[in-house]
Amino acid sequence: MKLKTLLTTTAVAFMGVAAQAQTVGFSQIGSESGWRAAETTLTKQQAEERGIDLKFSDAQQKQENQIAAIRSFIAQGVDAILLAPVVATGWDSVLEEAKEAEIPVVLLDRRVDSSDDLYLTAVGSDLVHEGRVAGEWLVGAVGDEECRVVELQGTTGSSPAIDRKTGFEEGIAGHDNIEIVRSQTGDFTRAQGKEVMESFLQAENGGQDICALYAHNDDMAVGAIQAIKEAGLKPGEDILIVSIDAVPDIFKAMADGEANATVELTPNMAGPAFDALEAYWADGTMPEKFIQTESKLYTPEDDPAGEYERRKDLGY
Ligand code: AHR
């Protein structure tokens, strides 16, 4: 077949697909944080606005549930799969199955360690950069003062837990006055953030020996703030609080003087993901392998009360 004929045939085939309502399977991790609730809400909204039939599956934090959901989406013959992967490893086989079935997979907000030819694109922030911004903020805040930091890590084995730790360590590198003295997972939840912070406070002279908390997400920070208050200390003053996500509740805490900095992660991963899929369905346009979202630092100078008002009804 001549090249021109081949291209026309291919374009017509893609246009034929684009004319029908598309079905997309979304394997979501669960609902561990306010941020993730917002991502789910926005994905459903975006799908509805675009006339996409979204099949939603909540994995309740379990990778095996995500793998089963993806296999079920493949069996149903969906037009694409969105995957927010709970951990970074263990995806090769199921991604290969999707590829064999010619179903494009788009990763949302977290990364996998599989070869990038097993998915169409990944939408997310630079997770190492987020941690670095948090670390650099702390360096600026404490100057030359000795600072013993406790760290609440995200879900063990997840890319944000790995990368935000690395980034923060890079951000404080070369500042020997700042030291991470305790680091443990709080699994990205408010309840575990509180529980682990209680154990940190107990182990660190009732909190007197802690200068700052770095939490891999705002929900854990909010739980920790509660623990600090119950221990009779003032979060935001006695213990500095820096975290990631920019959810409404951290702005509330910031407006009340109980939190000091957060790095924004937009919950609207679906917008860029559906844009990429629609272009792909229309004429086979291949997106970049990584579609990067912004990471902005917010501090009490950035109108936290106003940010709370602006965000509180956005599905968090
Ligand atoms: O992968 C993104 C992280 O997952 C968010 O920071 C956190 O809140 C979450 O649940």
Short mmCIF file of N, CA and C and ligand atoms in Angstrom, two decimals, residues 29 31-37 39 61 84-85 108-111 125 127 130 155 158-161 164 187-189 216-219 244-245 247 265 269, ligand 1:
data_model
loop_
_atom_site.label_atom_id
_atom_site.label_comp_id
_atom_site.label_asym_id
_atom_site.label_seq_id
_atom_site.Cartn_x
_atom_site.Cartn_y
_atom_site.Cartn_z
N ILE A 29 -5.90 3.98 43.90
CA ILE A 29 -5.28 3.31 45.05
C ILE A 29 -6.29 3.07 46.18
N SER A 31 -8.48 5.74 49.29
CA SER A 31 -8.86 7.10 49.70
C SER A 31 -8.12 7.47 50.97
N GLU A 32 -6.80 7.25 50.95
CA GLU A 32 -6.00 7.47 52.16
C GLU A 32 -5.87 8.93 52.56
N SER A 33 -6.06 9.85 51.61
CA SER A 33 -5.81 11.27 51.93
C SER A 33 -6.85 12.16 51.27
N GLY A 34 -6.93 13.40 51.76
CA GLY A 34 -7.81 14.38 51.15
C GLY A 34 -7.41 14.63 49.70
N TRP A 35 -6.10 14.62 49.46
CA TRP A 35 -5.61 14.84 48.10
C TRP A 35 -6.16 13.78 47.16
N ARG A 36 -6.13 12.52 47.62
CA ARG A 36 -6.57 11.45 46.71
C ARG A 36 -8.09 11.51 46.48
N ALA A 37 -8.82 11.90 47.51
CA ALA A 37 -10.27 12.06 47.32
C ALA A 37 -10.52 13.09 46.23
N GLU A 39 -8.48 13.91 43.77
CA GLU A 39 -8.09 13.37 42.47
C GLU A 39 -9.22 12.50 41.89
N GLN A 61 -5.93 0.26 48.80
CA GLN A 61 -4.50 0.24 49.15
C GLN A 61 -3.78 -1.05 48.77
N ALA A 84 -3.20 4.70 39.06
CA ALA A 84 -2.44 5.39 40.10
C ALA A 84 -1.79 4.26 40.92
N PRO A 85 -0.54 3.94 40.67
CA PRO A 85 0.04 2.72 41.25
C PRO A 85 0.45 2.88 42.72
N LEU A 108 -1.02 7.83 36.71
CA LEU A 108 -1.39 9.08 37.37
C LEU A 108 -0.63 9.23 38.68
N ASP A 109 -0.04 10.32 38.90
CA ASP A 109 0.59 10.85 40.13
C ASP A 109 1.74 10.04 40.73
N ARG A 110 1.83 8.75 40.48
CA ARG A 110 2.96 7.97 40.98
C ARG A 110 3.63 7.24 39.83
N ARG A 111 4.85 6.84 40.02
CA ARG A 111 5.63 6.19 38.96
C ARG A 111 5.79 4.70 39.24
N SER A 125 3.94 15.07 39.16
CA SER A 125 4.92 16.11 39.46
C SER A 125 6.31 15.48 39.54
N LEU A 127 8.63 14.38 41.82
CA LEU A 127 8.49 14.08 43.26
C LEU A 127 9.77 14.36 44.04
N GLU A 130 9.81 18.09 44.68
CA GLU A 130 8.92 18.48 45.79
C GLU A 130 9.65 18.37 47.13
N THR A 155 3.55 5.85 52.02
CA THR A 155 3.45 4.39 51.92
C THR A 155 4.77 3.77 51.49
N SER A 158 6.22 3.18 47.77
CA SER A 158 5.55 4.04 46.78
C SER A 158 6.56 5.06 46.25
N SER A 159 6.36 5.48 45.00
CA SER A 159 7.35 6.41 44.43
C SER A 159 7.39 7.75 45.17
N PRO A 160 6.24 8.30 45.65
CA PRO A 160 6.38 9.57 46.38
C PRO A 160 7.15 9.41 47.70
N ALA A 161 6.98 8.27 48.37
CA ALA A 161 7.73 8.08 49.63
C ALA A 161 9.23 8.01 49.33
N ARG A 164 10.32 11.68 47.62
CA ARG A 164 10.24 12.86 48.51
C ARG A 164 11.28 12.77 49.61
N ASP A 187 2.03 6.02 56.26
CA ASP A 187 1.16 5.48 55.21
C ASP A 187 0.25 6.52 54.55
N PHE A 188 0.64 7.76 54.59
CA PHE A 188 -0.12 8.86 53.96
C PHE A 188 -1.46 9.13 54.63
N THR A 189 -1.71 8.56 55.84
CA THR A 189 -3.02 8.80 56.46
C THR A 189 -2.89 9.70 57.68
N HIS A 216 5.49 13.65 54.36
CA HIS A 216 5.39 13.45 52.92
C HIS A 216 4.02 13.80 52.36
N ASN A 217 3.03 14.02 53.24
CA ASN A 217 1.79 14.65 52.75
C ASN A 217 1.13 15.44 53.87
N ASP A 218 0.19 16.29 53.46
CA ASP A 218 -0.46 17.19 54.42
C ASP A 218 -1.32 16.43 55.42
N ASP A 219 -1.97 15.35 54.97
CA ASP A 219 -2.84 14.63 55.90
C ASP A 219 -2.06 14.12 57.10
N ILE A 244 3.59 18.30 52.07
CA ILE A 244 3.36 18.33 50.60
C ILE A 244 1.89 18.03 50.29
N ASP A 245 1.35 18.69 49.31
CA ASP A 245 0.01 18.49 48.73
C ASP A 245 -0.76 19.79 48.53
N VAL A 247 -3.50 20.78 50.52
CA VAL A 247 -4.95 20.52 50.67
C VAL A 247 -5.55 21.61 51.56
N LEU A 265 0.69 19.81 45.10
CA LEU A 265 0.57 18.77 44.08
C LEU A 265 -0.85 18.90 43.56
N MET A 269 -4.93 15.44 37.76
CA MET A 269 -4.07 14.65 36.88
C MET A 269 -4.87 14.19 35.66
O1 AHR B 1 0.93 10.06 45.06
C1 AHR B 1 0.57 11.26 45.61
C2 AHR B 1 0.39 11.16 47.08
O2 AHR B 1 -0.50 10.14 47.41
C3 AHR B 1 -0.19 12.41 47.72
O3 AHR B 1 0.77 13.30 48.13
C4 AHR B 1 -0.82 11.83 48.92
O4 AHR B 1 -1.63 12.66 49.68
C5 AHR B 1 -1.35 10.60 48.40
O5 AHR B 1 -2.32 9.95 48.94
#
